[in-house]
mmCIF file of C-alpha atoms and ligand atoms in Angstrom:
data_model
loop_
_atom_site.group_PDB
_atom_site.id
_atom_site.type_symbol
_atom_site.label_atom_id
_atom_site.label_comp_id
_atom_site.label_asym_id
_atom_site.label_seq_id
_atom_site.Cartn_x
_atom_site.Cartn_y
_atom_site.Cartn_z
ATOM 1 C CA MET A 17 73.757 72.056 73.861
ATOM 2 C CA SER A 18 74.841 68.507 74.596
ATOM 3 C CA ASN A 19 72.501 65.895 75.955
ATOM 4 C CA TYR A 20 75.051 64.446 78.368
ATOM 5 C CA PRO A 21 73.584 62.848 81.526
ATOM 6 C CA LYS A 22 72.357 65.064 84.353
ATOM 7 C CA PRO A 23 71.734 64.167 88.001
ATOM 8 C CA PRO A 24 70.050 62.418 89.719
ATOM 9 C CA PHE A 25 72.230 59.355 89.053
ATOM 10 C CA LYS A 26 71.445 55.772 90.066
ATOM 11 C CA PRO A 27 72.908 54.728 93.411
ATOM 12 C CA GLN A 28 76.251 52.979 92.843
ATOM 13 C CA GLN A 29 79.317 52.371 94.959
ATOM 14 C CA GLN A 30 82.501 50.534 94.032
ATOM 15 C CA ALA A 31 85.728 49.565 95.769
ATOM 16 C CA VAL A 32 88.832 51.697 94.990
ATOM 17 C CA PRO A 33 90.046 52.186 92.261
ATOM 18 C CA GLY A 34 86.695 51.432 90.587
ATOM 19 C CA ALA A 35 85.942 49.801 87.245
ATOM 20 C CA GLN A 36 84.618 51.932 84.426
ATOM 21 C CA TYR A 37 82.876 49.018 82.706
ATOM 22 C CA ARG A 38 80.594 48.662 85.736
ATOM 23 C CA MET A 39 79.403 52.307 85.818
ATOM 24 C CA ASP A 40 75.879 53.350 84.853
ATOM 25 C CA PRO A 41 75.646 55.489 82.800
ATOM 26 C CA GLN A 42 78.930 54.692 81.064
ATOM 27 C CA PRO A 43 81.338 57.652 81.026
ATOM 28 C CA ASP A 44 81.856 59.067 77.539
ATOM 29 C CA CYS A 45 85.579 58.987 76.726
ATOM 30 C CA GLY A 46 85.040 59.945 73.105
ATOM 31 C CA GLU A 47 85.071 56.343 71.906
ATOM 32 C CA LYS A 48 82.383 57.056 69.322
ATOM 33 C CA THR A 49 82.859 60.788 68.808
ATOM 34 C CA TYR A 50 86.383 62.223 69.073
ATOM 35 C CA LYS A 51 87.726 63.217 65.654
ATOM 36 C CA GLY A 52 91.470 63.718 65.216
ATOM 37 C CA SER A 53 93.221 65.923 62.676
ATOM 38 C CA GLY A 54 96.904 64.956 62.896
ATOM 39 C CA ARG A 55 97.761 67.472 65.604
ATOM 40 C CA LEU A 56 100.077 65.018 67.427
ATOM 41 C CA ALA A 57 101.360 63.140 64.381
ATOM 42 C CA ASN A 58 104.036 60.565 65.342
ATOM 43 C CA LYS A 59 104.474 61.879 68.888
ATOM 44 C CA ILE A 60 105.058 59.532 71.843
ATOM 45 C CA ALA A 61 102.928 59.981 74.964
ATOM 46 C CA LEU A 62 103.125 58.459 78.450
ATOM 47 C CA ILE A 63 99.844 58.883 80.345
ATOM 48 C CA THR A 64 99.281 57.730 83.940
ATOM 49 C CA GLY A 65 95.819 56.662 85.082
ATOM 50 C CA ALA A 66 94.818 56.104 81.460
ATOM 51 C CA ASP A 67 92.784 52.915 81.839
ATOM 52 C CA SER A 68 89.646 54.899 82.610
ATOM 53 C CA GLY A 69 88.074 58.314 82.982
ATOM 54 C CA ILE A 70 89.952 61.436 81.901
ATOM 55 C CA GLY A 71 93.133 59.451 81.157
ATOM 56 C CA ARG A 72 91.281 57.131 78.762
ATOM 57 C CA ALA A 73 89.696 60.082 76.951
ATOM 58 C CA VAL A 74 93.143 61.680 76.623
ATOM 59 C CA ALA A 75 94.637 58.386 75.334
ATOM 60 C CA ILE A 76 91.912 58.022 72.704
ATOM 61 C CA ALA A 77 92.203 61.662 71.617
ATOM 62 C CA PHE A 78 96.022 61.484 71.452
ATOM 63 C CA ALA A 79 95.899 58.276 69.384
ATOM 64 C CA ARG A 80 93.376 59.773 66.943
ATOM 65 C CA GLU A 81 95.649 62.829 66.666
ATOM 66 C CA GLY A 82 98.465 60.478 65.601
ATOM 67 C CA ALA A 83 100.385 59.629 68.809
ATOM 68 C CA ASP A 84 101.582 56.268 70.136
ATOM 69 C CA VAL A 85 100.603 55.870 73.767
ATOM 70 C CA ALA A 86 101.974 54.175 76.900
ATOM 71 C CA ILE A 87 99.337 53.708 79.569
ATOM 72 C CA SER A 88 100.071 53.409 83.288
ATOM 73 C CA TYR A 89 97.322 52.238 85.649
ATOM 74 C CA LEU A 90 96.988 50.493 89.024
ATOM 75 C CA ASP A 91 95.369 47.097 88.346
ATOM 76 C CA GLU A 92 92.176 47.659 86.309
ATOM 77 C CA HIS A 93 93.184 45.282 83.516
ATOM 78 C CA GLU A 94 89.751 45.103 81.848
ATOM 79 C CA ASP A 95 89.468 48.889 81.577
ATOM 80 C CA ALA A 96 93.082 49.174 80.377
ATOM 81 C CA LYS A 97 92.560 46.576 77.631
ATOM 82 C CA GLU A 98 89.532 48.534 76.426
ATOM 83 C CA THR A 99 91.600 51.745 76.212
ATOM 84 C CA ALA A 100 94.320 49.850 74.312
ATOM 85 C CA ARG A 101 91.701 48.509 71.919
ATOM 86 C CA TRP A 102 90.645 52.080 71.016
ATOM 87 C CA VAL A 103 94.242 53.284 70.643
ATOM 88 C CA GLU A 104 95.035 50.390 68.315
ATOM 89 C CA ALA A 105 91.784 50.915 66.395
ATOM 90 C CA ALA A 106 93.127 54.414 65.647
ATOM 91 C CA GLY A 107 96.131 52.734 63.991
ATOM 92 C CA ARG A 108 98.557 53.595 66.807
ATOM 93 C CA GLN A 109 100.616 51.464 69.209
ATOM 94 C CA CYS A 110 99.732 51.027 72.872
ATOM 95 C CA VAL A 111 101.869 49.746 75.762
ATOM 96 C CA LEU A 112 100.161 48.767 79.036
ATOM 97 C CA LEU A 113 102.034 49.477 82.296
ATOM 98 C CA PRO A 114 100.156 48.215 85.395
ATOM 99 C CA GLY A 115 101.509 48.833 88.904
ATOM 100 C CA ASP A 116 101.518 51.046 91.968
ATOM 101 C CA LEU A 117 102.976 54.532 91.461
ATOM 102 C CA SER A 118 103.344 55.061 95.222
ATOM 103 C CA ARG A 119 106.455 52.861 94.813
ATOM 104 C CA GLN A 120 109.558 54.722 93.580
ATOM 105 C CA PRO A 121 110.882 51.836 91.442
ATOM 106 C CA HIS A 122 107.605 51.640 89.545
ATOM 107 C CA CYS A 123 107.798 55.348 88.648
ATOM 108 C CA ALA A 124 111.203 54.715 87.066
ATOM 109 C CA ALA A 125 109.978 51.496 85.430
ATOM 110 C CA ILE A 126 107.087 53.074 83.521
ATOM 111 C CA VAL A 127 109.489 55.614 82.016
ATOM 112 C CA ASN A 128 112.051 52.914 81.110
ATOM 113 C CA ASP A 129 109.393 50.685 79.559
ATOM 114 C CA THR A 130 108.010 53.575 77.491
ATOM 115 C CA VAL A 131 111.472 54.497 76.211
ATOM 116 C CA GLU A 132 112.273 50.852 75.482
ATOM 117 C CA ALA A 133 109.084 50.543 73.415
ATOM 118 C CA PHE A 134 109.116 53.902 71.628
ATOM 119 C CA GLY A 135 112.624 55.421 72.041
ATOM 120 C CA ARG A 136 111.645 58.742 73.646
ATOM 121 C CA ILE A 137 108.844 60.705 75.343
ATOM 122 C CA ASP A 138 107.325 63.810 73.705
ATOM 123 C CA ILE A 139 104.284 64.187 75.963
ATOM 124 C CA LEU A 140 104.072 63.241 79.640
ATOM 125 C CA VAL A 141 100.617 63.347 81.245
ATOM 126 C CA ASN A 142 100.686 62.862 85.044
ATOM 127 C CA ASN A 143 97.041 62.051 85.682
ATOM 128 C CA ALA A 144 96.789 59.163 88.205
ATOM 129 C CA ALA A 145 95.362 60.061 91.605
ATOM 130 C CA PHE A 146 93.909 58.732 94.842
ATOM 131 C CA GLN A 147 91.275 60.435 96.991
ATOM 132 C CA MET A 148 88.934 59.480 99.836
ATOM 133 C CA THR A 149 86.039 61.291 101.461
ATOM 134 C CA HIS A 150 86.189 61.967 105.226
ATOM 135 C CA GLU A 151 83.909 64.013 107.468
ATOM 136 C CA THR A 152 86.513 64.712 110.192
ATOM 137 C CA LEU A 153 90.261 65.263 110.455
ATOM 138 C CA GLU A 154 90.505 62.402 112.974
ATOM 139 C CA GLU A 155 89.248 59.931 110.363
ATOM 140 C CA ILE A 156 92.297 60.495 108.164
ATOM 141 C CA SER A 157 95.062 58.069 109.078
ATOM 142 C CA ASP A 158 98.705 58.986 108.851
ATOM 143 C CA GLU A 159 99.165 56.170 106.306
ATOM 144 C CA GLU A 160 96.386 57.506 104.093
ATOM 145 C CA TRP A 161 97.805 61.041 104.192
ATOM 146 C CA VAL A 162 101.260 59.834 103.139
ATOM 147 C CA LYS A 163 99.872 57.474 100.475
ATOM 148 C CA THR A 164 97.781 60.255 98.924
ATOM 149 C CA PHE A 165 100.847 62.480 98.646
ATOM 150 C CA ASP A 166 102.936 59.572 97.304
ATOM 151 C CA VAL A 167 100.471 58.793 94.486
ATOM 152 C CA ASN A 168 99.366 62.318 93.623
ATOM 153 C CA VAL A 169 102.502 64.427 94.156
ATOM 154 C CA THR A 170 105.683 62.435 94.817
ATOM 155 C CA ALA A 171 105.083 60.074 91.872
ATOM 156 C CA MET A 172 104.683 63.156 89.659
ATOM 157 C CA PHE A 173 108.099 64.468 90.764
ATOM 158 C CA ARG A 174 109.698 61.046 90.295
ATOM 159 C CA ILE A 175 108.197 60.449 86.850
ATOM 160 C CA CYS A 176 109.136 63.938 85.621
ATOM 161 C CA LYS A 177 112.699 63.439 86.846
ATOM 162 C CA ALA A 178 113.013 60.003 85.236
ATOM 163 C CA ALA A 179 111.420 61.155 81.956
ATOM 164 C CA LEU A 180 113.373 64.377 81.485
ATOM 165 C CA PRO A 181 116.530 62.821 79.959
ATOM 166 C CA HIS A 182 114.258 61.321 77.281
ATOM 167 C CA MET A 183 112.354 64.534 76.493
ATOM 168 C CA ALA A 184 113.701 66.840 73.792
ATOM 169 C CA GLU A 185 113.058 70.546 73.192
ATOM 170 C CA GLY A 186 109.410 71.025 72.191
ATOM 171 C CA SER A 187 108.143 68.351 74.598
ATOM 172 C CA SER A 188 105.179 68.955 76.885
ATOM 173 C CA ILE A 189 104.298 67.906 80.447
ATOM 174 C CA ILE A 190 100.643 68.089 81.532
ATOM 175 C CA ASN A 191 99.626 67.462 85.151
ATOM 176 C CA THR A 192 96.040 66.857 86.239
ATOM 177 C CA SER A 193 95.144 69.163 89.124
ATOM 178 C CA SER A 194 91.541 69.996 90.148
ATOM 179 C CA VAL A 195 89.193 72.819 91.072
ATOM 180 C CA ASN A 196 90.141 71.678 94.572
ATOM 181 C CA SER A 197 93.561 73.251 94.020
ATOM 182 C CA ASP A 198 92.229 76.670 95.041
ATOM 183 C CA ALA A 199 88.683 75.903 96.239
ATOM 184 C CA PRO A 200 89.211 72.970 98.622
ATOM 185 C CA ASN A 201 86.312 70.662 99.385
ATOM 186 C CA PRO A 202 86.777 70.039 103.149
ATOM 187 C CA THR A 203 85.647 66.417 102.859
ATOM 188 C CA LEU A 204 88.578 65.850 100.471
ATOM 189 C CA LEU A 205 91.122 67.607 102.697
ATOM 190 C CA CYS A 206 94.194 65.541 101.843
ATOM 191 C CA TYR A 207 93.361 65.200 98.141
ATOM 192 C CA ALA A 208 92.638 68.928 97.794
ATOM 193 C CA THR A 209 95.977 69.718 99.455
ATOM 194 C CA THR A 210 97.786 67.513 96.908
ATOM 195 C CA LYS A 211 95.965 69.275 94.062
ATOM 196 C CA GLY A 212 97.147 72.671 95.345
ATOM 197 C CA ALA A 213 100.661 71.220 95.448
ATOM 198 C CA ILE A 214 100.328 69.992 91.848
ATOM 199 C CA ALA A 215 99.272 73.425 90.564
ATOM 200 C CA ASN A 216 102.218 74.983 92.407
ATOM 201 C CA PHE A 217 104.704 72.289 91.286
ATOM 202 C CA THR A 218 103.565 72.830 87.700
ATOM 203 C CA ALA A 219 104.090 76.591 87.824
ATOM 204 C CA GLY A 220 107.552 76.187 89.330
ATOM 205 C CA LEU A 221 108.657 73.382 87.021
ATOM 206 C CA ALA A 222 107.544 75.361 83.961
ATOM 207 C CA GLN A 223 110.020 78.071 84.938
ATOM 208 C CA LEU A 224 112.810 75.535 85.555
ATOM 209 C CA LEU A 225 112.317 73.822 82.196
ATOM 210 C CA GLY A 226 111.664 76.874 80.034
ATOM 211 C CA LYS A 227 115.300 77.170 78.975
ATOM 212 C CA ARG A 228 115.202 73.586 77.737
ATOM 213 C CA GLY A 229 112.157 74.373 75.587
ATOM 214 C CA ILE A 230 109.895 72.040 77.581
ATOM 215 C CA ARG A 231 106.446 73.344 78.510
ATOM 216 C CA VAL A 232 104.590 72.385 81.705
ATOM 217 C CA ASN A 233 100.905 73.057 82.396
ATOM 218 C CA SER A 234 98.130 71.737 84.622
ATOM 219 C CA VAL A 235 94.450 71.087 83.971
ATOM 220 C CA ALA A 236 91.893 71.709 86.730
ATOM 221 C CA PRO A 237 88.730 69.731 86.037
ATOM 222 C CA GLY A 238 85.470 70.302 87.886
ATOM 223 C CA PRO A 239 83.174 67.333 88.508
ATOM 224 C CA ILE A 240 83.770 64.666 85.833
ATOM 225 C CA TRP A 241 81.851 61.368 85.651
ATOM 226 C CA THR A 242 84.563 58.709 86.246
ATOM 227 C CA PRO A 243 85.298 55.619 88.401
ATOM 228 C CA LEU A 244 87.132 57.859 90.897
ATOM 229 C CA ILE A 245 83.768 59.324 91.888
ATOM 230 C CA VAL A 246 81.777 56.129 92.407
ATOM 231 C CA SER A 247 84.653 54.502 94.323
ATOM 232 C CA THR A 248 85.430 57.333 96.761
ATOM 233 C CA MET A 249 82.312 59.439 97.298
ATOM 234 C CA PRO A 250 79.211 58.686 99.377
ATOM 235 C CA GLU A 251 76.002 57.647 97.641
ATOM 236 C CA GLU A 252 74.293 61.013 98.118
ATOM 237 C CA SER A 253 77.196 62.891 96.478
ATOM 238 C CA VAL A 254 77.205 60.414 93.575
ATOM 239 C CA LYS A 255 73.455 60.866 93.129
ATOM 240 C CA ASN A 256 73.731 64.653 92.820
ATOM 241 C CA PHE A 257 77.148 64.697 91.169
ATOM 242 C CA GLY A 258 77.777 67.849 89.130
ATOM 243 C CA GLY A 259 74.345 69.276 89.883
ATOM 244 C CA ASN A 260 75.808 72.356 91.586
ATOM 245 C CA THR A 261 77.702 73.592 88.511
ATOM 246 C CA PRO A 262 76.233 76.352 86.331
ATOM 247 C CA LEU A 263 75.733 73.770 83.553
ATOM 248 C CA GLY A 264 73.856 71.581 86.044
ATOM 249 C CA ARG A 265 75.655 68.326 85.250
ATOM 250 C CA PRO A 266 79.046 66.641 85.527
ATOM 251 C CA GLY A 267 81.413 66.826 82.601
ATOM 252 C CA GLN A 268 82.245 63.710 80.612
ATOM 253 C CA PRO A 269 85.910 62.727 80.174
ATOM 254 C CA VAL A 270 85.692 63.494 76.431
ATOM 255 C CA GLU A 271 84.905 67.115 77.300
ATOM 256 C CA VAL A 272 88.223 67.460 79.164
ATOM 257 C CA ALA A 273 90.451 65.826 76.529
ATOM 258 C CA PRO A 274 90.648 68.710 73.995
ATOM 259 C CA ILE A 275 92.603 70.944 76.368
ATOM 260 C CA TYR A 276 95.196 68.172 76.833
ATOM 261 C CA VAL A 277 95.501 67.940 73.041
ATOM 262 C CA LEU A 278 96.083 71.702 72.770
ATOM 263 C CA LEU A 279 98.671 71.713 75.575
ATOM 264 C CA ALA A 280 100.463 68.696 74.035
ATOM 265 C CA SER A 281 100.459 70.027 70.470
ATOM 266 C CA ASP A 282 102.902 72.326 68.700
ATOM 267 C CA GLU A 283 100.053 74.884 68.459
ATOM 268 C CA GLY A 284 100.471 75.296 72.238
ATOM 269 C CA SER A 285 104.108 76.352 71.832
ATOM 270 C CA TYR A 286 103.854 79.562 73.922
ATOM 271 C CA ILE A 287 101.585 78.121 76.630
ATOM 272 C CA SER A 288 103.497 77.154 79.775
ATOM 273 C CA GLY A 289 103.111 77.476 83.550
ATOM 274 C CA GLU A 290 99.322 77.756 83.263
ATOM 275 C CA ARG A 291 96.409 76.050 84.980
ATOM 276 C CA TYR A 292 93.397 75.452 82.733
ATOM 277 C CA GLY A 293 89.929 74.993 84.230
ATOM 278 C CA VAL A 294 87.321 72.674 82.686
ATOM 279 C CA THR A 295 84.591 73.249 85.206
ATOM 280 C CA GLY A 296 81.119 73.494 83.696
ATOM 281 C CA GLY A 297 81.034 77.193 84.508
ATOM 282 C CA LYS A 298 82.334 77.326 88.071
ATOM 283 C CA PRO A 299 85.118 79.902 87.859
ATOM 284 C CA ILE A 300 88.691 79.325 88.993
ATOM 285 C CA LEU A 301 90.353 82.680 89.519
HETATM 286 P P1 NAD B 12 89.912 57.460 87.192
HETATM 287 O O1 NAD B 12 89.659 56.621 88.399
HETATM 288 O O2 NAD B 12 89.348 57.018 85.911
HETATM 289 O O3 NAD B 12 91.482 57.657 86.985
HETATM 290 C C1 NAD B 12 92.436 57.678 88.014
HETATM 291 C C2 NAD B 12 93.422 56.536 87.748
HETATM 292 O O4 NAD B 12 94.524 56.630 88.641
HETATM 293 C C3 NAD B 12 92.830 55.155 87.977
HETATM 294 O O5 NAD B 12 92.276 54.638 86.787
HETATM 295 C C4 NAD B 12 94.001 54.340 88.502
HETATM 296 O O6 NAD B 12 94.439 53.331 87.610
HETATM 297 C C5 NAD B 12 95.097 55.361 88.719
HETATM 298 N N1 NAD B 12 95.706 55.151 90.023
HETATM 299 C C6 NAD B 12 95.140 55.363 91.235
HETATM 300 N N2 NAD B 12 95.994 55.006 92.211
HETATM 301 C C7 NAD B 12 97.122 54.569 91.598
HETATM 302 C C8 NAD B 12 98.363 54.038 92.060
HETATM 303 N N3 NAD B 12 98.629 53.909 93.375
HETATM 304 N N4 NAD B 12 99.281 53.660 91.146
HETATM 305 C C9 NAD B 12 99.033 53.781 89.822
HETATM 306 N N5 NAD B 12 97.877 54.282 89.318
HETATM 307 C C10 NAD B 12 96.934 54.665 90.210
HETATM 308 O O7 NAD B 12 89.382 58.915 87.582
HETATM 309 P P2 NAD B 12 89.531 60.346 86.883
HETATM 310 O O8 NAD B 12 88.495 61.166 87.541
HETATM 311 O O9 NAD B 12 89.580 60.265 85.421
HETATM 312 O O10 NAD B 12 90.929 60.847 87.441
HETATM 313 C C11 NAD B 12 91.963 61.340 86.615
HETATM 314 C C12 NAD B 12 92.527 62.603 87.222
HETATM 315 O O11 NAD B 12 91.518 63.609 87.193
HETATM 316 C C13 NAD B 12 92.962 62.492 88.673
HETATM 317 O O12 NAD B 12 94.181 63.193 88.836
HETATM 318 C C14 NAD B 12 91.871 63.196 89.419
HETATM 319 O O13 NAD B 12 92.312 63.741 90.641
HETATM 320 C C15 NAD B 12 91.516 64.279 88.433
HETATM 321 N N6 NAD B 12 90.242 64.939 88.668
HETATM 322 C C16 NAD B 12 89.087 64.259 88.564
HETATM 323 C C17 NAD B 12 87.897 64.918 88.806
HETATM 324 C C18 NAD B 12 86.566 64.209 88.730
HETATM 325 O O14 NAD B 12 85.559 64.790 89.118
HETATM 326 N N7 NAD B 12 86.515 62.987 88.241
HETATM 327 C C19 NAD B 12 87.899 66.280 89.130
HETATM 328 C C20 NAD B 12 89.110 66.945 89.216
HETATM 329 C C21 NAD B 12 90.282 66.271 88.971
HETATM 330 MG MG1 MG B 13 90.680 53.190 86.512
#
């Protein structure tokens, strides 16, 4: 058994999008532990939301498996530089792509910049997301509803569409969904709705792209200790975070990364259209 942190956690609240370097305890993104074995040798990956949390763990794992990595993030420059430091320490190249994915031109720009730097895209990980906790429907503004869909769903469509001409047969797209995709938390109504859309989009797109030899899958994490949590959830939920899973604790980002490696790798060549749970024992059926 691991000795990863269990609740109760110290009270902590941050402004959106949150800074990983200010969290206590620090999330474990595999900085000191993830061991690669050449499973993604010389592949090119574009990962959104990879400054922190799950995206950082995926970036570190991909780099240690031999991939060069382009990292999109909103504006958390300190966190992004730390991710880049780990990618480069693995002997791989890293390109940093800050900016707001709710804007259509930025979705196209991150693809163009990745292709300019590396020539193609073999692995696309759509992982950036926005969420906010609300107790009532009336609290959710029209602007927030639209923004959540823009960041979580529409950006995914736009980035896939822009990236496709640069993705050859054998490439892989991985979208981050959530346990909320089929077990919605009512206080995350809008976010949970986008996560259901992502799981559905993934299953449809996998069928569209099958003939081109491109695989598409989604990952549905349970509670994972990341800046998203401390910047969007009330203090009481942060304190008890992950305590209601069978394992009795939140997952760490490093514990989610291995499934992304499998789905990105050539070993995953017959896996497409699926949704993989990483939930600490809470079933998704
Ligand atoms: P995180 O805060 O570390 O990562 C999310 C990233 O999205 C941020 O770092 C931010 O740079 C980026 N982002 C947000 N808004 C953006 C915008 N407008 N433009 C560009 N980038 C933007 O948190 P995380 O928990 O690692 O989240 C990664 C993914 O995992 C998300 O899709 C999230 O929904 C999903 N997820 C997380 C949990 C959890 O418990 N932490 C559970 C299920 C699913
Ligand atoms: Mg971040």
